[in-house]
Amino acid sequence: AGLTVGVAGWWATWPAETINGYIVSDHAAAHGFGLTAKSIDTELGRTHPESLWQEIAPLRVRPSDILDREVLEYMDITPAELATRNRDEKDFGKPLHHYHYELSAHRTYENIGIELLKRKDTRLSMHYFEATDSLSHLFMKYVDPPLAGIPEAQRARFKKIVPKIYERQDQVLASLLEAAGPNTDVILVSDHGFKTGANRLVEGENTAVNRAHEWHERMGIVLAAGPSFKQGIRLNARIYVVSPNVLYLLIQLISKSLVCRVL
């Protein structure tokens, strides 16, 4: 319909397709599953347009860029353990490596998302952040209240990670909203819920990939705010309400544009 679109970090967007706007694919940053930006030999497909890659490359944060204090803010580990993560090679047998890969990707898409919201005039912007999901898979078993079967010494090292990544996500959301401006309609969606409390699984240090879905709760979150939405309305919404509401908002933009042209 001629509207411009911006996409950053969205899953399954590599290689980036040609759209009326831009895509920063999910392989612009280090990725916690499968391929990573480091293991892809070509820069082709990481962004659309291709020239955007050179524009955003300085905004990337590599795992080795994460400072020691950023690690210690989230977990209580020894200096010897901390020293094992000071490189970009990943050893996913170590929770610490999972963590700093996720944080580097989170910071990368934060930097890119905020900067492109400021630079590019798009009618629809879509931003995806993985860290709250992946880090919950790895570390939710350590948070309060204590879970039977989890050694207390191990729990004490990692119990802060999940609450603090949610705090960080809130801060990133605030920065995105500020960059988008006060007249922006916003829909915040989770793809699923997550087990907490006594419902959690008891596992070893790393989540078994073939059991990851067992951590998911059916009920997720959808929040909507902005000038086009009524305030204070609570809905028992289904996933099917998300796309129709996005499309409705875009139709309103098209209608206003047509009215302006007629006038």
PDB file of C-alpha atoms in Angstrom:
ATOM      1  CA  ALA A   1       0.000   0.000   0.000  1.00  0.00           C
ATOM      2  CA  GLY A   2       3.043   2.278  -0.231  1.00  0.00           C
ATOM      3  CA  LEU A   3       3.694   2.500   3.523  1.00  0.00           C
ATOM      4  CA  THR A   4       7.288   2.256   4.728  1.00  0.00           C
ATOM      5  CA  VAL A   5       8.325  -0.509   7.143  1.00  0.00           C
ATOM      6  CA  GLY A   6      11.317  -1.020   9.440  1.00  0.00           C
ATOM      7  CA  VAL A   7      12.241  -4.368  11.002  1.00  0.00           C
ATOM      8  CA  ALA A   8      15.072  -5.054  13.484  1.00  0.00           C
ATOM      9  CA  GLY A   9      16.134  -8.378  14.980  1.00  0.00           C
ATOM     10  CA  TRP A  10      12.992 -10.286  13.992  1.00  0.00           C
ATOM     11  CA  TRP A  11      13.400 -14.062  13.947  1.00  0.00           C
ATOM     12  CA  ALA A  12      13.611 -15.811  10.565  1.00  0.00           C
ATOM     13  CA  THR A  13      14.407 -12.611   8.635  1.00  0.00           C
ATOM     14  CA  TRP A  14      17.813 -13.758   7.357  1.00  0.00           C
ATOM     15  CA  PRO A  15      18.467 -13.371   4.495  1.00  0.00           C
ATOM     16  CA  ALA A  16      16.676 -10.026   4.464  1.00  0.00           C
ATOM     17  CA  GLU A  17      14.023  -9.696   1.769  1.00  0.00           C
ATOM     18  CA  THR A  18      13.365  -6.626  -0.359  1.00  0.00           C
ATOM     19  CA  ILE A  19      10.701  -4.402   1.194  1.00  0.00           C
ATOM     20  CA  ASN A  20       9.641  -0.757   1.090  1.00  0.00           C
ATOM     21  CA  GLY A  21      11.856   0.259   3.988  1.00  0.00           C
ATOM     22  CA  TYR A  22      14.566  -1.640   5.840  1.00  0.00           C
ATOM     23  CA  ILE A  23      15.253  -4.976   7.518  1.00  0.00           C
ATOM     24  CA  VAL A  24      18.047  -5.649   9.999  1.00  0.00           C
ATOM     25  CA  SER A  25      17.887  -9.424  10.103  1.00  0.00           C
ATOM     26  CA  ASP A  26      18.259 -11.738  13.073  1.00  0.00           C
ATOM     27  CA  HIS A  27      21.848 -12.452  11.992  1.00  0.00           C
ATOM     28  CA  ALA A  28      23.133  -8.922  12.359  1.00  0.00           C
ATOM     29  CA  ALA A  29      24.182  -9.783  15.921  1.00  0.00           C
ATOM     30  CA  ALA A  30      25.605 -12.812  17.683  1.00  0.00           C
ATOM     31  CA  HIS A  31      22.782 -15.307  17.959  1.00  0.00           C
ATOM     32  CA  GLY A  32      22.096 -17.758  20.739  1.00  0.00           C
ATOM     33  CA  PHE A  33      20.876 -20.586  18.529  1.00  0.00           C
ATOM     34  CA  GLY A  34      22.330 -22.111  15.371  1.00  0.00           C
ATOM     35  CA  LEU A  35      24.185 -19.740  13.091  1.00  0.00           C
ATOM     36  CA  THR A  36      25.690 -16.517  14.365  1.00  0.00           C
ATOM     37  CA  ALA A  37      26.741 -13.370  12.588  1.00  0.00           C
ATOM     38  CA  LYS A  38      30.322 -14.455  13.204  1.00  0.00           C
ATOM     39  CA  SER A  39      29.927 -17.739  11.337  1.00  0.00           C
ATOM     40  CA  ILE A  40      28.288 -16.276   8.212  1.00  0.00           C
ATOM     41  CA  ASP A  41      31.035 -15.636   5.672  1.00  0.00           C
ATOM     42  CA  THR A  42      29.119 -13.090   3.620  1.00  0.00           C
ATOM     43  CA  GLU A  43      27.549  -9.813   4.636  1.00  0.00           C
ATOM     44  CA  LEU A  44      24.909 -10.265   1.934  1.00  0.00           C
ATOM     45  CA  GLY A  45      21.435 -10.731   3.320  1.00  0.00           C
ATOM     46  CA  ARG A  46      22.103  -9.339   6.776  1.00  0.00           C
ATOM     47  CA  THR A  47      20.206  -6.159   5.932  1.00  0.00           C
ATOM     48  CA  HIS A  48      17.988  -4.621   3.304  1.00  0.00           C
ATOM     49  CA  PRO A  49      19.102  -2.487   1.661  1.00  0.00           C
ATOM     50  CA  GLU A  50      22.578  -4.039   1.574  1.00  0.00           C
ATOM     51  CA  SER A  51      24.140  -0.596   2.079  1.00  0.00           C
ATOM     52  CA  LEU A  52      22.469  -0.374   5.499  1.00  0.00           C
ATOM     53  CA  TRP A  53      24.947  -2.922   6.852  1.00  0.00           C
ATOM     54  CA  GLN A  54      27.828  -0.467   6.655  1.00  0.00           C
ATOM     55  CA  GLU A  55      25.679   2.138   8.355  1.00  0.00           C
ATOM     56  CA  ILE A  56      24.794  -0.032  11.349  1.00  0.00           C
ATOM     57  CA  ALA A  57      27.964  -2.139  11.686  1.00  0.00           C
ATOM     58  CA  PRO A  58      29.539   0.336  14.162  1.00  0.00           C
ATOM     59  CA  LEU A  59      26.480  -0.113  16.412  1.00  0.00           C
ATOM     60  CA  ARG A  60      27.063  -3.842  16.922  1.00  0.00           C
ATOM     61  CA  VAL A  61      28.213  -5.143  20.303  1.00  0.00           C
ATOM     62  CA  ARG A  62      30.294  -8.322  20.238  1.00  0.00           C
ATOM     63  CA  PRO A  63      30.377 -10.762  23.159  1.00  0.00           C
ATOM     64  CA  SER A  64      33.959  -9.720  23.888  1.00  0.00           C
ATOM     65  CA  ASP A  65      32.775  -6.081  24.167  1.00  0.00           C
ATOM     66  CA  ILE A  66      30.729  -6.890  27.283  1.00  0.00           C
ATOM     67  CA  LEU A  67      32.561  -5.429  30.265  1.00  0.00           C
ATOM     68  CA  ASP A  68      33.353  -7.426  33.394  1.00  0.00           C
ATOM     69  CA  ARG A  69      31.194  -5.114  35.482  1.00  0.00           C
ATOM     70  CA  GLU A  70      28.212  -5.858  33.213  1.00  0.00           C
ATOM     71  CA  VAL A  71      28.645  -9.545  33.945  1.00  0.00           C
ATOM     72  CA  LEU A  72      29.048  -9.072  37.696  1.00  0.00           C
ATOM     73  CA  GLU A  73      25.953  -6.874  37.774  1.00  0.00           C
ATOM     74  CA  TYR A  74      23.923  -9.926  36.769  1.00  0.00           C
ATOM     75  CA  MET A  75      25.683 -12.810  38.510  1.00  0.00           C
ATOM     76  CA  ASP A  76      28.053 -13.664  41.354  1.00  0.00           C
ATOM     77  CA  ILE A  77      30.981 -15.617  39.932  1.00  0.00           C
ATOM     78  CA  THR A  78      34.682 -15.935  40.705  1.00  0.00           C
ATOM     79  CA  PRO A  79      37.443 -14.030  38.851  1.00  0.00           C
ATOM     80  CA  ALA A  80      38.601 -17.340  37.349  1.00  0.00           C
ATOM     81  CA  GLU A  81      35.149 -18.006  35.915  1.00  0.00           C
ATOM     82  CA  LEU A  82      34.895 -14.456  34.654  1.00  0.00           C
ATOM     83  CA  ALA A  83      38.188 -14.816  32.771  1.00  0.00           C
ATOM     84  CA  THR A  84      36.822 -17.714  30.707  1.00  0.00           C
ATOM     85  CA  ARG A  85      34.394 -15.505  28.793  1.00  0.00           C
ATOM     86  CA  ASN A  86      36.795 -12.872  27.469  1.00  0.00           C
ATOM     87  CA  ARG A  87      36.637 -13.917  23.849  1.00  0.00           C
ATOM     88  CA  ASP A  88      34.078 -14.231  21.066  1.00  0.00           C
ATOM     89  CA  GLU A  89      34.295 -18.025  20.793  1.00  0.00           C
ATOM     90  CA  LYS A  90      31.264 -19.612  22.393  1.00  0.00           C
ATOM     91  CA  ASP A  91      31.207 -22.631  24.648  1.00  0.00           C
ATOM     92  CA  PHE A  92      27.526 -23.261  25.205  1.00  0.00           C
ATOM     93  CA  GLY A  93      28.398 -25.847  27.809  1.00  0.00           C
ATOM     94  CA  LYS A  94      28.970 -22.842  30.089  1.00  0.00           C
ATOM     95  CA  PRO A  95      26.031 -20.696  31.232  1.00  0.00           C
ATOM     96  CA  LEU A  96      28.335 -17.663  31.300  1.00  0.00           C
ATOM     97  CA  HIS A  97      28.907 -17.923  27.548  1.00  0.00           C
ATOM     98  CA  HIS A  98      25.187 -18.149  26.883  1.00  0.00           C
ATOM     99  CA  TYR A  99      24.697 -15.037  28.980  1.00  0.00           C
ATOM    100  CA  HIS A 100      27.229 -12.761  27.351  1.00  0.00           C
ATOM    101  CA  TYR A 101      26.144 -13.802  23.846  1.00  0.00           C
ATOM    102  CA  GLU A 102      22.554 -12.927  24.700  1.00  0.00           C
ATOM    103  CA  LEU A 103      23.504  -9.616  26.290  1.00  0.00           C
ATOM    104  CA  SER A 104      25.654  -8.617  23.302  1.00  0.00           C
ATOM    105  CA  ALA A 105      22.750  -9.295  20.916  1.00  0.00           C
ATOM    106  CA  HIS A 106      20.354  -7.419  23.205  1.00  0.00           C
ATOM    107  CA  ARG A 107      22.590  -4.373  23.256  1.00  0.00           C
ATOM    108  CA  THR A 108      23.161  -4.585  19.494  1.00  0.00           C
ATOM    109  CA  TYR A 109      19.469  -4.498  18.606  1.00  0.00           C
ATOM    110  CA  GLU A 110      18.908  -1.809  21.228  1.00  0.00           C
ATOM    111  CA  ASN A 111      21.535   0.413  19.580  1.00  0.00           C
ATOM    112  CA  ILE A 112      20.312  -0.307  16.065  1.00  0.00           C
ATOM    113  CA  GLY A 113      16.615  -0.012  16.908  1.00  0.00           C
ATOM    114  CA  ILE A 114      16.922   3.353  18.630  1.00  0.00           C
ATOM    115  CA  GLU A 115      19.203   4.814  15.965  1.00  0.00           C
ATOM    116  CA  LEU A 116      17.023   3.716  13.042  1.00  0.00           C
ATOM    117  CA  LEU A 117      13.870   4.991  14.723  1.00  0.00           C
ATOM    118  CA  LYS A 118      15.572   8.379  14.839  1.00  0.00           C
ATOM    119  CA  ARG A 119      17.004   8.268  11.310  1.00  0.00           C
ATOM    120  CA  LYS A 120      14.307   6.532   9.255  1.00  0.00           C
ATOM    121  CA  ASP A 121      10.740   7.661   8.672  1.00  0.00           C
ATOM    122  CA  THR A 122       8.733   4.426   8.786  1.00  0.00           C
ATOM    123  CA  ARG A 123       5.007   3.966   9.288  1.00  0.00           C
ATOM    124  CA  LEU A 124       5.431   0.527  10.890  1.00  0.00           C
ATOM    125  CA  SER A 125       8.442  -0.462  12.996  1.00  0.00           C
ATOM    126  CA  MET A 126       8.914  -3.972  14.371  1.00  0.00           C
ATOM    127  CA  HIS A 127      11.534  -4.819  17.011  1.00  0.00           C
ATOM    128  CA  TYR A 128      12.268  -8.230  18.488  1.00  0.00           C
ATOM    129  CA  PHE A 129      14.350  -8.963  21.599  1.00  0.00           C
ATOM    130  CA  GLU A 130      15.310 -12.514  22.478  1.00  0.00           C
ATOM    131  CA  ALA A 131      17.157 -12.198  25.800  1.00  0.00           C
ATOM    132  CA  THR A 132      14.194 -12.412  28.196  1.00  0.00           C
ATOM    133  CA  ASP A 133      13.202 -15.713  26.582  1.00  0.00           C
ATOM    134  CA  SER A 134      16.609 -17.353  26.197  1.00  0.00           C
ATOM    135  CA  LEU A 135      17.947 -16.250  29.571  1.00  0.00           C
ATOM    136  CA  SER A 136      14.750 -17.449  31.257  1.00  0.00           C
ATOM    137  CA  HIS A 137      15.305 -20.877  29.702  1.00  0.00           C
ATOM    138  CA  LEU A 138      18.781 -20.956  31.198  1.00  0.00           C
ATOM    139  CA  PHE A 139      18.366 -19.222  34.532  1.00  0.00           C
ATOM    140  CA  MET A 140      14.699 -19.211  35.642  1.00  0.00           C
ATOM    141  CA  LYS A 141      15.387 -22.322  37.735  1.00  0.00           C
ATOM    142  CA  TYR A 142      17.687 -20.243  39.963  1.00  0.00           C
ATOM    143  CA  VAL A 143      15.374 -17.321  40.822  1.00  0.00           C
ATOM    144  CA  ASP A 144      13.400 -16.928  44.060  1.00  0.00           C
ATOM    145  CA  PRO A 145      11.702 -18.820  45.555  1.00  0.00           C
ATOM    146  CA  PRO A 146      14.247 -21.662  45.792  1.00  0.00           C
ATOM    147  CA  LEU A 147      13.382 -24.673  43.678  1.00  0.00           C
ATOM    148  CA  ALA A 148      13.801 -28.163  45.154  1.00  0.00           C
ATOM    149  CA  GLY A 149      16.695 -30.019  43.575  1.00  0.00           C
ATOM    150  CA  ILE A 150      18.747 -26.910  42.741  1.00  0.00           C
ATOM    151  CA  PRO A 151      21.922 -26.593  44.873  1.00  0.00           C
ATOM    152  CA  GLU A 152      21.871 -23.349  46.859  1.00  0.00           C
ATOM    153  CA  ALA A 153      25.471 -22.468  45.967  1.00  0.00           C
ATOM    154  CA  GLN A 154      24.621 -22.689  42.257  1.00  0.00           C
ATOM    155  CA  ARG A 155      21.379 -20.802  42.728  1.00  0.00           C
ATOM    156  CA  ALA A 156      23.119 -17.934  44.532  1.00  0.00           C
ATOM    157  CA  ARG A 157      25.408 -17.358  41.555  1.00  0.00           C
ATOM    158  CA  PHE A 158      22.671 -16.922  38.969  1.00  0.00           C
ATOM    159  CA  LYS A 159      19.442 -15.937  40.754  1.00  0.00           C
ATOM    160  CA  LYS A 160      19.660 -12.240  39.739  1.00  0.00           C
ATOM    161  CA  ILE A 161      19.885 -12.772  35.988  1.00  0.00           C
ATOM    162  CA  VAL A 162      16.228 -13.151  34.991  1.00  0.00           C
ATOM    163  CA  PRO A 163      14.842 -10.257  37.110  1.00  0.00           C
ATOM    164  CA  LYS A 164      17.638  -7.982  35.927  1.00  0.00           C
ATOM    165  CA  ILE A 165      17.234  -8.792  32.223  1.00  0.00           C
ATOM    166  CA  TYR A 166      13.566  -7.853  32.567  1.00  0.00           C
ATOM    167  CA  GLU A 167      14.612  -4.567  34.159  1.00  0.00           C
ATOM    168  CA  ARG A 168      16.991  -4.005  31.267  1.00  0.00           C
ATOM    169  CA  GLN A 169      14.259  -4.800  28.746  1.00  0.00           C
ATOM    170  CA  ASP A 170      12.020  -2.193  30.373  1.00  0.00           C
ATOM    171  CA  GLN A 171      14.813   0.372  30.055  1.00  0.00           C
ATOM    172  CA  VAL A 172      15.301  -0.499  26.383  1.00  0.00           C
ATOM    173  CA  LEU A 173      11.572  -0.201  25.762  1.00  0.00           C
ATOM    174  CA  ALA A 174      11.595   3.247  27.357  1.00  0.00           C
ATOM    175  CA  SER A 175      14.412   4.323  25.016  1.00  0.00           C
ATOM    176  CA  LEU A 176      12.571   2.970  21.973  1.00  0.00           C
ATOM    177  CA  LEU A 177       9.389   4.795  22.977  1.00  0.00           C
ATOM    178  CA  GLU A 178      11.311   8.030  23.446  1.00  0.00           C
ATOM    179  CA  ALA A 179      12.894   7.661  20.003  1.00  0.00           C
ATOM    180  CA  ALA A 180       9.515   6.859  18.414  1.00  0.00           C
ATOM    181  CA  GLY A 181       7.824   9.936  19.896  1.00  0.00           C
ATOM    182  CA  PRO A 182       4.629  10.510  21.908  1.00  0.00           C
ATOM    183  CA  ASN A 183       2.208  10.157  18.970  1.00  0.00           C
ATOM    184  CA  THR A 184       3.199   6.557  18.252  1.00  0.00           C
ATOM    185  CA  ASP A 185       0.831   3.643  18.741  1.00  0.00           C
ATOM    186  CA  VAL A 186       2.592   0.710  20.391  1.00  0.00           C
ATOM    187  CA  ILE A 187       1.684  -2.971  20.653  1.00  0.00           C
ATOM    188  CA  LEU A 188       3.866  -5.107  22.929  1.00  0.00           C
ATOM    189  CA  VAL A 189       3.564  -8.872  22.442  1.00  0.00           C
ATOM    190  CA  SER A 190       5.185 -11.977  23.900  1.00  0.00           C
ATOM    191  CA  ASP A 191       5.085 -15.192  21.880  1.00  0.00           C
ATOM    192  CA  HIS A 192       4.300 -17.267  24.976  1.00  0.00           C
ATOM    193  CA  GLY A 193       4.376 -17.200  28.770  1.00  0.00           C
ATOM    194  CA  PHE A 194       6.988 -18.832  30.992  1.00  0.00           C
ATOM    195  CA  LYS A 195       6.900 -21.178  33.947  1.00  0.00           C
ATOM    196  CA  THR A 196       7.727 -19.674  37.355  1.00  0.00           C
ATOM    197  CA  GLY A 197       7.535 -20.722  40.996  1.00  0.00           C
ATOM    198  CA  ALA A 198       6.804 -24.366  41.717  1.00  0.00           C
ATOM    199  CA  ASN A 199       5.907 -25.028  38.063  1.00  0.00           C
ATOM    200  CA  ARG A 200       9.533 -24.785  36.926  1.00  0.00           C
ATOM    201  CA  LEU A 201      11.512 -27.720  35.562  1.00  0.00           C
ATOM    202  CA  VAL A 202      14.485 -29.106  37.465  1.00  0.00           C
ATOM    203  CA  GLU A 203      17.414 -29.365  35.056  1.00  0.00           C
ATOM    204  CA  GLY A 204      21.185 -29.261  34.949  1.00  0.00           C
ATOM    205  CA  GLU A 205      23.096 -26.109  34.096  1.00  0.00           C
ATOM    206  CA  ASN A 206      21.943 -26.012  30.470  1.00  0.00           C
ATOM    207  CA  THR A 207      18.427 -26.412  29.158  1.00  0.00           C
ATOM    208  CA  ALA A 208      17.941 -29.433  26.912  1.00  0.00           C
ATOM    209  CA  VAL A 209      16.846 -28.032  23.546  1.00  0.00           C
ATOM    210  CA  ASN A 210      14.359 -30.851  23.029  1.00  0.00           C
ATOM    211  CA  ARG A 211      12.651 -29.900  26.313  1.00  0.00           C
ATOM    212  CA  ALA A 212      12.742 -26.116  25.902  1.00  0.00           C
ATOM    213  CA  HIS A 213       9.061 -25.926  24.941  1.00  0.00           C
ATOM    214  CA  GLU A 214       8.124 -27.489  28.286  1.00  0.00           C
ATOM    215  CA  TRP A 215       9.103 -24.214  29.963  1.00  0.00           C
ATOM    216  CA  HIS A 216       6.471 -22.296  27.977  1.00  0.00           C
ATOM    217  CA  GLU A 217       3.109 -21.285  29.373  1.00  0.00           C
ATOM    218  CA  ARG A 218       0.199 -20.950  26.997  1.00  0.00           C
ATOM    219  CA  MET A 219      -0.780 -17.485  28.227  1.00  0.00           C
ATOM    220  CA  GLY A 220       1.437 -14.630  27.075  1.00  0.00           C
ATOM    221  CA  ILE A 221       1.142 -10.847  27.102  1.00  0.00           C
ATOM    222  CA  VAL A 222      -0.301  -8.251  24.767  1.00  0.00           C
ATOM    223  CA  LEU A 223      -0.283  -4.563  25.704  1.00  0.00           C
ATOM    224  CA  ALA A 224      -1.454  -1.667  23.548  1.00  0.00           C
ATOM    225  CA  ALA A 225      -0.963   2.040  24.158  1.00  0.00           C
ATOM    226  CA  GLY A 226      -0.979   5.278  22.223  1.00  0.00           C
ATOM    227  CA  PRO A 227      -3.358   7.878  20.813  1.00  0.00           C
ATOM    228  CA  SER A 228      -5.472   5.315  18.920  1.00  0.00           C
ATOM    229  CA  PHE A 229      -6.206   3.139  21.965  1.00  0.00           C
ATOM    230  CA  LYS A 230      -8.602   3.554  24.892  1.00  0.00           C
ATOM    231  CA  GLN A 231      -6.887   3.616  28.266  1.00  0.00           C
ATOM    232  CA  GLY A 232      -7.564   1.278  31.184  1.00  0.00           C
ATOM    233  CA  ILE A 233      -9.227  -1.498  29.174  1.00  0.00           C
ATOM    234  CA  ARG A 234      -8.389  -5.061  30.210  1.00  0.00           C
ATOM    235  CA  LEU A 235      -8.928  -7.785  27.626  1.00  0.00           C
ATOM    236  CA  ASN A 236      -8.693 -11.557  27.704  1.00  0.00           C
ATOM    237  CA  ALA A 237      -7.147 -11.330  24.257  1.00  0.00           C
ATOM    238  CA  ARG A 238      -6.081 -14.108  21.906  1.00  0.00           C
ATOM    239  CA  ILE A 239      -3.110 -14.123  19.575  1.00  0.00           C
ATOM    240  CA  TYR A 240      -5.534 -13.511  16.713  1.00  0.00           C
ATOM    241  CA  VAL A 241      -6.172  -9.915  17.805  1.00  0.00           C
ATOM    242  CA  VAL A 242      -2.603  -8.753  17.151  1.00  0.00           C
ATOM    243  CA  SER A 243      -2.296  -8.669  13.372  1.00  0.00           C
ATOM    244  CA  PRO A 244      -5.846  -7.348  12.747  1.00  0.00           C
ATOM    245  CA  ASN A 245      -5.224  -4.422  15.086  1.00  0.00           C
ATOM    246  CA  VAL A 246      -1.892  -3.636  13.430  1.00  0.00           C
ATOM    247  CA  LEU A 247      -3.553  -3.764  10.028  1.00  0.00           C
ATOM    248  CA  TYR A 248      -6.430  -1.564  11.241  1.00  0.00           C
ATOM    249  CA  LEU A 249      -3.983   1.083  12.435  1.00  0.00           C
ATOM    250  CA  LEU A 250      -2.173   0.987   9.078  1.00  0.00           C
ATOM    251  CA  ILE A 251      -5.471   1.312   7.209  1.00  0.00           C
ATOM    252  CA  GLN A 252      -6.150   4.474   9.209  1.00  0.00           C
ATOM    253  CA  LEU A 253      -2.792   5.845   8.068  1.00  0.00           C
ATOM    254  CA  ILE A 254      -3.669   5.067   4.446  1.00  0.00           C
ATOM    255  CA  SER A 255      -7.087   6.683   4.832  1.00  0.00           C
ATOM    256  CA  LYS A 256      -5.593   9.861   6.309  1.00  0.00           C
ATOM    257  CA  SER A 257      -3.039   9.976   3.507  1.00  0.00           C
ATOM    258  CA  LEU A 258      -5.787   9.684   0.874  1.00  0.00           C
ATOM    259  CA  VAL A 259      -7.815  12.434   2.550  1.00  0.00           C
ATOM    260  CA  CYS A 260      -4.766  14.719   2.532  1.00  0.00           C
ATOM    261  CA  ARG A 261      -4.198  14.066  -1.152  1.00  0.00           C
ATOM    262  CA  VAL A 262      -7.825  14.818  -1.976  1.00  0.00           C
ATOM    263  CA  LEU A 263      -7.733  18.049  -0.024  1.00  0.00           C
TER     264      LEU A 263
END
